[in-house]
CSV table of C-alpha atoms in Angstrom, one decimal:
chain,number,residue,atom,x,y,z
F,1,UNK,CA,6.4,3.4,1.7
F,2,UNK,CA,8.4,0.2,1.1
F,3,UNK,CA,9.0,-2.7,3.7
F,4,UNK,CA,12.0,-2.5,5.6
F,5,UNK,CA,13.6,-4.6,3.4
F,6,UNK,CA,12.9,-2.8,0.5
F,7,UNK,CA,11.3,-5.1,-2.4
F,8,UNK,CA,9.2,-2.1,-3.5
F,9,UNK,CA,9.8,1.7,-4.8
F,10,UNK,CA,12.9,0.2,-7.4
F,11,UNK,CA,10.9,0.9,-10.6
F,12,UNK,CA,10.3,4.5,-9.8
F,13,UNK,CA,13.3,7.2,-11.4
F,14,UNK,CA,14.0,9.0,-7.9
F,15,UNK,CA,15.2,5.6,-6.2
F,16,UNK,CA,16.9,4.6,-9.2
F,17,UNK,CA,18.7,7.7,-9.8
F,18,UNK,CA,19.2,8.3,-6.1
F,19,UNK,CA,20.6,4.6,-5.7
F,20,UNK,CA,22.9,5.1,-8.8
F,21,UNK,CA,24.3,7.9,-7.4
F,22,UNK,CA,25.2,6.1,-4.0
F,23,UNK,CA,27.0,3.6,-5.6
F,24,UNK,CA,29.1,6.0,-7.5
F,25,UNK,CA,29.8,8.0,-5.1
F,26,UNK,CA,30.3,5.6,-1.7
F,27,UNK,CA,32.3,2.2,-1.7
F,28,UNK,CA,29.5,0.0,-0.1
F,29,UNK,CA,27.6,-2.0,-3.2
F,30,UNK,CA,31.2,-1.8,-5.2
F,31,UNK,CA,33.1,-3.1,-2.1
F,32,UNK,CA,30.3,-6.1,-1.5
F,33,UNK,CA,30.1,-6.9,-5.8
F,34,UNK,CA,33.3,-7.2,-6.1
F,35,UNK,CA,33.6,-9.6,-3.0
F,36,UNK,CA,31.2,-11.7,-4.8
F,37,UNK,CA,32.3,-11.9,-8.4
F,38,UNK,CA,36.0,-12.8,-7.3
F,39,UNK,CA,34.5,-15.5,-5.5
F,40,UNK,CA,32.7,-16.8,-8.2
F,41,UNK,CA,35.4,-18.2,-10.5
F,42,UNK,CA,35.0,-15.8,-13.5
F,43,UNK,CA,38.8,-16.4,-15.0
F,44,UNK,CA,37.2,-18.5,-17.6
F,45,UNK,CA,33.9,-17.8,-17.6
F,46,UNK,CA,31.9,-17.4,-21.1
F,47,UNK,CA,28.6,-16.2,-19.5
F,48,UNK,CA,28.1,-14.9,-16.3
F,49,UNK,CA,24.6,-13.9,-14.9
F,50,UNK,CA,24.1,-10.7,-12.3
F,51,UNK,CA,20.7,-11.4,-10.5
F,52,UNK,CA,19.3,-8.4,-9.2
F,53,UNK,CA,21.7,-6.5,-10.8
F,54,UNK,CA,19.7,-3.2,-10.7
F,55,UNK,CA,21.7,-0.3,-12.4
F,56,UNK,CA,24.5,-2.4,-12.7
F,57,UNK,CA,27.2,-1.8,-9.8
F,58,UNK,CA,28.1,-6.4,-9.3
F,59,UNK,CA,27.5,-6.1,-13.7
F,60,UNK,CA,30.7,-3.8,-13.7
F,61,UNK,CA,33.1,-5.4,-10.9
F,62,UNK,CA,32.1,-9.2,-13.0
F,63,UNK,CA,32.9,-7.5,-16.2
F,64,UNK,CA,36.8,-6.4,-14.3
F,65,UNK,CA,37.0,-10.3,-13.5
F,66,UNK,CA,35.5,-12.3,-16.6
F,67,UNK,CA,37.6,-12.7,-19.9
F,68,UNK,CA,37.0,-10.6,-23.2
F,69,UNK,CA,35.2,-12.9,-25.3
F,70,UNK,CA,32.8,-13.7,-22.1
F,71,UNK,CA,28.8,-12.7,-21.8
F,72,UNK,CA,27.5,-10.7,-18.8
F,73,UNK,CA,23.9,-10.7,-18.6
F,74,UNK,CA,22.0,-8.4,-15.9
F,75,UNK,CA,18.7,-9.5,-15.1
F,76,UNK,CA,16.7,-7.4,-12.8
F,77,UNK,CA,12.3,-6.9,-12.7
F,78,UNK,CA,13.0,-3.0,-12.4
F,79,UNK,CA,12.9,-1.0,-15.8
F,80,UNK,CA,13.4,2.0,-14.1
F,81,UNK,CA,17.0,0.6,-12.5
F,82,UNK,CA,17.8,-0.6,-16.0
F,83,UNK,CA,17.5,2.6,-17.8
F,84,UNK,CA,20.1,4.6,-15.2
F,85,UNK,CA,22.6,1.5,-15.8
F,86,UNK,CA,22.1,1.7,-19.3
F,87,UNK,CA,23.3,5.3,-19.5
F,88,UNK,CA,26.6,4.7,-17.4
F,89,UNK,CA,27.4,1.3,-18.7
F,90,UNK,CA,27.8,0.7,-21.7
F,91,UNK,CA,30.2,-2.2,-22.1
F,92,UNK,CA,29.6,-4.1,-25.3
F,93,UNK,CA,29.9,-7.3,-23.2
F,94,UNK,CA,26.5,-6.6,-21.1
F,95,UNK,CA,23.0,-7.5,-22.0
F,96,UNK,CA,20.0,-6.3,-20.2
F,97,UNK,CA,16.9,-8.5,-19.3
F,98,UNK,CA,13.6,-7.1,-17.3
F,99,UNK,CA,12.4,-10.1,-15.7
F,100,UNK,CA,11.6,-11.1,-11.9
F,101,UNK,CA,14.9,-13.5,-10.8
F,102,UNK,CA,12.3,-16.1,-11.0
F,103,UNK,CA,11.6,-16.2,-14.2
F,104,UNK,CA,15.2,-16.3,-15.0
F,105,UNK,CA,15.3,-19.6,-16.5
F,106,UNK,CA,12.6,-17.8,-19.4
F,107,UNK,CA,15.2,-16.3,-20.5
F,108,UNK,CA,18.7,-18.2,-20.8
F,109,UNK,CA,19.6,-21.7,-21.9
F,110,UNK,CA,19.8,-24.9,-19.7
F,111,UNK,CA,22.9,-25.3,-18.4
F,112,UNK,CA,24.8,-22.4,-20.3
F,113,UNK,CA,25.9,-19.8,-17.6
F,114,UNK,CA,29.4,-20.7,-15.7
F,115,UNK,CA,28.5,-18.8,-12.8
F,116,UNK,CA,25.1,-16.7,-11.3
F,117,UNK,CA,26.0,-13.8,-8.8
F,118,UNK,CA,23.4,-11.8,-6.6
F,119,UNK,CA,24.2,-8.8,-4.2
F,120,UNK,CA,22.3,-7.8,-1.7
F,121,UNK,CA,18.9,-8.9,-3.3
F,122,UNK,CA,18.2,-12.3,-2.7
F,123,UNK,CA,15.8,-12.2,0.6
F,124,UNK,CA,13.3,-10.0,-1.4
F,125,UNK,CA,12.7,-12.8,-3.9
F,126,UNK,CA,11.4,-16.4,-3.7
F,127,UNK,CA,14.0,-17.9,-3.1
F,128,UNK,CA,13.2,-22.0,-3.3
F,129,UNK,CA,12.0,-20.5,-7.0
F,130,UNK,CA,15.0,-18.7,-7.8
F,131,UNK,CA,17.3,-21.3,-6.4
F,132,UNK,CA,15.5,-23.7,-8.8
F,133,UNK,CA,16.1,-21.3,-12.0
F,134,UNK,CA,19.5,-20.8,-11.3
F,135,UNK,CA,20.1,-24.5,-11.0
F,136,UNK,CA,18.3,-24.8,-14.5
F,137,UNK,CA,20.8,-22.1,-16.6
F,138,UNK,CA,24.1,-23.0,-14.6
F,139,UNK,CA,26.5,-25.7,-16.5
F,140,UNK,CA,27.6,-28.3,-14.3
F,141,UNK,CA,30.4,-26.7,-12.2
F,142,UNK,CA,29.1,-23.9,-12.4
F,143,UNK,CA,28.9,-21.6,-9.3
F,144,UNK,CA,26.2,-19.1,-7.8
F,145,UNK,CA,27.3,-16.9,-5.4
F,146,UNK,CA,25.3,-14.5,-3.2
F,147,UNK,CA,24.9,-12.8,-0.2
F,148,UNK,CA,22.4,-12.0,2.2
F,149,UNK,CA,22.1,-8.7,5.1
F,150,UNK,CA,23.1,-10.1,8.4
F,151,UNK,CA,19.7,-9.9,10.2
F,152,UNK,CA,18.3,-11.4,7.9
F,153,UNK,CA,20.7,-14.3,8.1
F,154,UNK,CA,20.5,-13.9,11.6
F,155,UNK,CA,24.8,-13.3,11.8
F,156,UNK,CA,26.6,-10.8,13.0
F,157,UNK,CA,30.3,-10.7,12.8
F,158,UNK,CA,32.5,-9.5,15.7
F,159,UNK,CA,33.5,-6.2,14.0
F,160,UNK,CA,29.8,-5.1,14.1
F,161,UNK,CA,29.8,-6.2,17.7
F,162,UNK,CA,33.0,-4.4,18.6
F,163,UNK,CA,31.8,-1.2,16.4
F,164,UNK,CA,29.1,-0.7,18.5
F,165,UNK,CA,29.9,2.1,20.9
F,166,UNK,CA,26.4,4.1,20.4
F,167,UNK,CA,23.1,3.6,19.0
F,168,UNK,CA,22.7,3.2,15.5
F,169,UNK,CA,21.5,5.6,12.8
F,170,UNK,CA,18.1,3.8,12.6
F,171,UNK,CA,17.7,3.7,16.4
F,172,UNK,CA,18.3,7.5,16.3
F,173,UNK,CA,15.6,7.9,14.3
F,174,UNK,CA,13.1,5.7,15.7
F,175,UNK,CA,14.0,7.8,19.3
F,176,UNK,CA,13.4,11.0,17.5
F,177,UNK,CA,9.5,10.4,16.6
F,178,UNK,CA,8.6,8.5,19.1
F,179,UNK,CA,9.9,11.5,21.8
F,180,UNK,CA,8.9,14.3,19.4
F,181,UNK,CA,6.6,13.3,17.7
F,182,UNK,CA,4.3,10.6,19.6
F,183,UNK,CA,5.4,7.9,16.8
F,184,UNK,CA,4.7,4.0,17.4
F,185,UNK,CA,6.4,1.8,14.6
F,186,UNK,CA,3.9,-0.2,12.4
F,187,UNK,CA,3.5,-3.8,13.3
F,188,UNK,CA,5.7,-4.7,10.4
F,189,UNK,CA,8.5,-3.1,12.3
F,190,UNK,CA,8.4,-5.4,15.0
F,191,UNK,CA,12.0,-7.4,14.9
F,192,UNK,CA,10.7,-10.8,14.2
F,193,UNK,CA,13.3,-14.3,13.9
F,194,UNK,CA,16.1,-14.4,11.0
F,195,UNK,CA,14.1,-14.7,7.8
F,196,UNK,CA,16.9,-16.6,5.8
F,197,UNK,CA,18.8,-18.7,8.4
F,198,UNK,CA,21.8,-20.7,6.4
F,199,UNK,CA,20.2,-24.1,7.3
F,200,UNK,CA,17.0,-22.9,5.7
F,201,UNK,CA,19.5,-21.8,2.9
F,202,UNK,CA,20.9,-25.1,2.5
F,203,UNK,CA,17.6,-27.0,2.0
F,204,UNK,CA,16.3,-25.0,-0.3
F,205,UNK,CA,19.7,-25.3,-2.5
F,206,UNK,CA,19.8,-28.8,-1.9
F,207,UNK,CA,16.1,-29.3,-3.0
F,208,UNK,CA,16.9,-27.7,-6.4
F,209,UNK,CA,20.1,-29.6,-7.1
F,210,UNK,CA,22.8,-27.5,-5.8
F,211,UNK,CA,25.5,-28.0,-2.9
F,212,UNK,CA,27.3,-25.2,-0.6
F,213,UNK,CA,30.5,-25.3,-0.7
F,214,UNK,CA,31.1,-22.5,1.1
F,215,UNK,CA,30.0,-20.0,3.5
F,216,UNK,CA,31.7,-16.9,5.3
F,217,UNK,CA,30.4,-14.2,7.4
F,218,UNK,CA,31.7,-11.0,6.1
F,219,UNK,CA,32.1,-7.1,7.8
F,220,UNK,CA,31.4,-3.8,5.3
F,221,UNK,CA,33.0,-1.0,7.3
F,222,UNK,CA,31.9,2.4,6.4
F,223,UNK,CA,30.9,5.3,8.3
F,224,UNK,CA,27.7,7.6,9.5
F,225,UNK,CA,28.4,9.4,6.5
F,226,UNK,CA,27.9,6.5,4.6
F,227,UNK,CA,25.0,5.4,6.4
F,228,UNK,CA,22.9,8.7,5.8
F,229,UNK,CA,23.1,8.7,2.3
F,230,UNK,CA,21.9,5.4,2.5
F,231,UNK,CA,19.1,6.4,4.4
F,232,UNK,CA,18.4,9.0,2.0
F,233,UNK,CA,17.6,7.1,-0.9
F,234,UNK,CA,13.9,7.2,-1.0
F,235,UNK,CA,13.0,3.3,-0.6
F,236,UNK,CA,15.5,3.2,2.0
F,237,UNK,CA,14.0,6.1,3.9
F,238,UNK,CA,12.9,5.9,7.6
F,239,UNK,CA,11.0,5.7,9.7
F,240,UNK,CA,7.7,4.2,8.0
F,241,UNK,CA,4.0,5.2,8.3
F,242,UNK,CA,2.4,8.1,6.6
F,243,UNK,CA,5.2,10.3,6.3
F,244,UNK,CA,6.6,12.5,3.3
F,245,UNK,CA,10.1,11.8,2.3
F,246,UNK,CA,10.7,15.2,2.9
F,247,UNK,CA,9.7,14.6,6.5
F,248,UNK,CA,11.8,11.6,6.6
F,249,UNK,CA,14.8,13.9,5.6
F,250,UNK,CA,14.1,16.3,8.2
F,251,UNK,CA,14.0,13.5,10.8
F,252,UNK,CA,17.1,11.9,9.4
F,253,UNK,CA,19.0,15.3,9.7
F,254,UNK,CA,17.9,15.7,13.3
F,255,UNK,CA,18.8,12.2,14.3
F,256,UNK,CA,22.4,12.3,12.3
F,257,UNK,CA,23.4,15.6,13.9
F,258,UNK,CA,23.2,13.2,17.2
F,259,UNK,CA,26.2,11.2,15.7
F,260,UNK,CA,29.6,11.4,14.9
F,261,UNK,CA,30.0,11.5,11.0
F,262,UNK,CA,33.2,9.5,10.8
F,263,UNK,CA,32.2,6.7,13.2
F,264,UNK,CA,32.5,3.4,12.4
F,265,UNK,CA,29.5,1.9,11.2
F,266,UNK,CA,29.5,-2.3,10.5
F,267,UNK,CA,27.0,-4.3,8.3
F,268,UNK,CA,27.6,-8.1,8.6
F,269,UNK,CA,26.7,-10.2,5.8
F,270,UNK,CA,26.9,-14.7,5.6
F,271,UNK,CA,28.4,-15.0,2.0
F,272,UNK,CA,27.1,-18.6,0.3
F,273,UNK,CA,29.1,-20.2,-2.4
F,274,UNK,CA,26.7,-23.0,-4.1
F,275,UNK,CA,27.7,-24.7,-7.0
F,276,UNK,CA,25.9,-27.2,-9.7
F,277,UNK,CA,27.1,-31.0,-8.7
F,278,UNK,CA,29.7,-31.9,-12.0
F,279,UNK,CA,27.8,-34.3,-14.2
F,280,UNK,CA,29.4,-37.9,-13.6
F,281,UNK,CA,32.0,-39.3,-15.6
């Protein structure tokens, strides 16, 4: 089973299929992408990179925002995520690249992209590496926009907190095994300190050559509904340990019967705007 925060399982066919089919058919990754690319200055743009970009949902809301002569480039390490975009994308526009966001720089020109965007990806990278590579292949002006999952960031913006009238779909869950079933999380699921505080963020950024200039903490409203198809995509799949993902269905049935399926349900995010210092005149 993957970590909690999912850097493995994206190179199998069930999670990319299963993942593809989320984004089609919920607003969550098209709501967050397209937050990101209209942020990122794209009016103009000739090439614009999507980091992470998986089967493509931030590839298609950038290719809405960037002109008709531009370049989108998606660049993702999972071959398996590629092939589902491939099929449903097809804009002449797009390129595909395999390659871990680190290597990035392997792949495109020194200063020739306009703008890098990432969704929902970059705290399962290296990020002082990839913060490097992106400084490497952005022009100077050029912006790289991304965002990173609230607990991770260690944010949480008061529509989560007001939201909150019941315990959430993963607590439910977690409730269920341990009562029925005797279940004690793996260390691993032990809450630990914000991985990817902004200050940490900023550092790292600075250290490769590239300034914030802005930062926002951001609410995605969706619903229960929402949240268990999430929770049903097999790398997102709860709880962990040595269970089937047939199990974990079974468990995640029990524990959303519990809730009300049209009840709010709040993801924060902290939205960072960095941007490669114009070369001096």
């Amino acid at each position: 089973m993957a970590p909690q925060d999912a850097i493995l399982g994206w190179d199998e066919d069930s999670n990319a299929e299963a993942y593809n089919a989320f984004t089609r058919d919920h607003p969550m990754y098209d709501a967050t992408s397209r937050d990101l690319a209209r942020r990122g200055h794209l009016a103009d743009a000739s090439l614009v990179v999507d980091l992470c970009g998986g089967a493509g949902a931030t590839a298609r809301a950038i290719l809405d925002l960037v002109p008709a002569r531009a370049r989108v480039v998606s660049v993702d390490n999972a071959a398996a995520m590629q092939r589902v975009g491939r099929g449903t994308l097809t804009d002449a526009r797009l390129t595909w690249i395999i390659s871990p966001a680190e290597r990035l720089a392997d792949h495109l020109h020194a200063s020739s992209a306009d703008a890098v965007v990432c969704n929902s990806a970059i705290w399962k990278t290296d990020t002082a590496a990839v913060f490097a590579a992106v400084a490497h292949i952005l022009r100077p002006g050029g912006h790289f926009v991304f965002n990173i999952g609230g607990g991770f960031a260690g944010v949480w913006h008061p529509d989560e907190l007001s939201a909150r009238t019941g315990p959430s779909l993963n607590t439910l869950i977690r409730q269920f095994v341990a009562e029925g079933h005797g279940y004690t999380p793996p260390p691993k699921d032990v809450d630990g300190p914000p991985k990817l505080r902004l200050e940490a963020v900023t550092e790292q950024l600075s250290a490769a050559g590239l300034t914030v200039v802005g930062t926002e903490v951001t609410a995605q409203h969706s619903t229960m509904a929402e949240k268990k198809a999430w929770l049903s995509i097999p790398v997102f799949a709860r709880p962990e340990g040595n269970f089937t993902h047939a199990q974990r269905m079974k468990v995640l049935d029990a524990a959303y019967a519990m809730t009300t399926p049209g009840a709010p349900a709040v993801t924060s995010w902290l939205v960072v705007v960095a941007q490669r210092p114009e070369a001096p005149a």
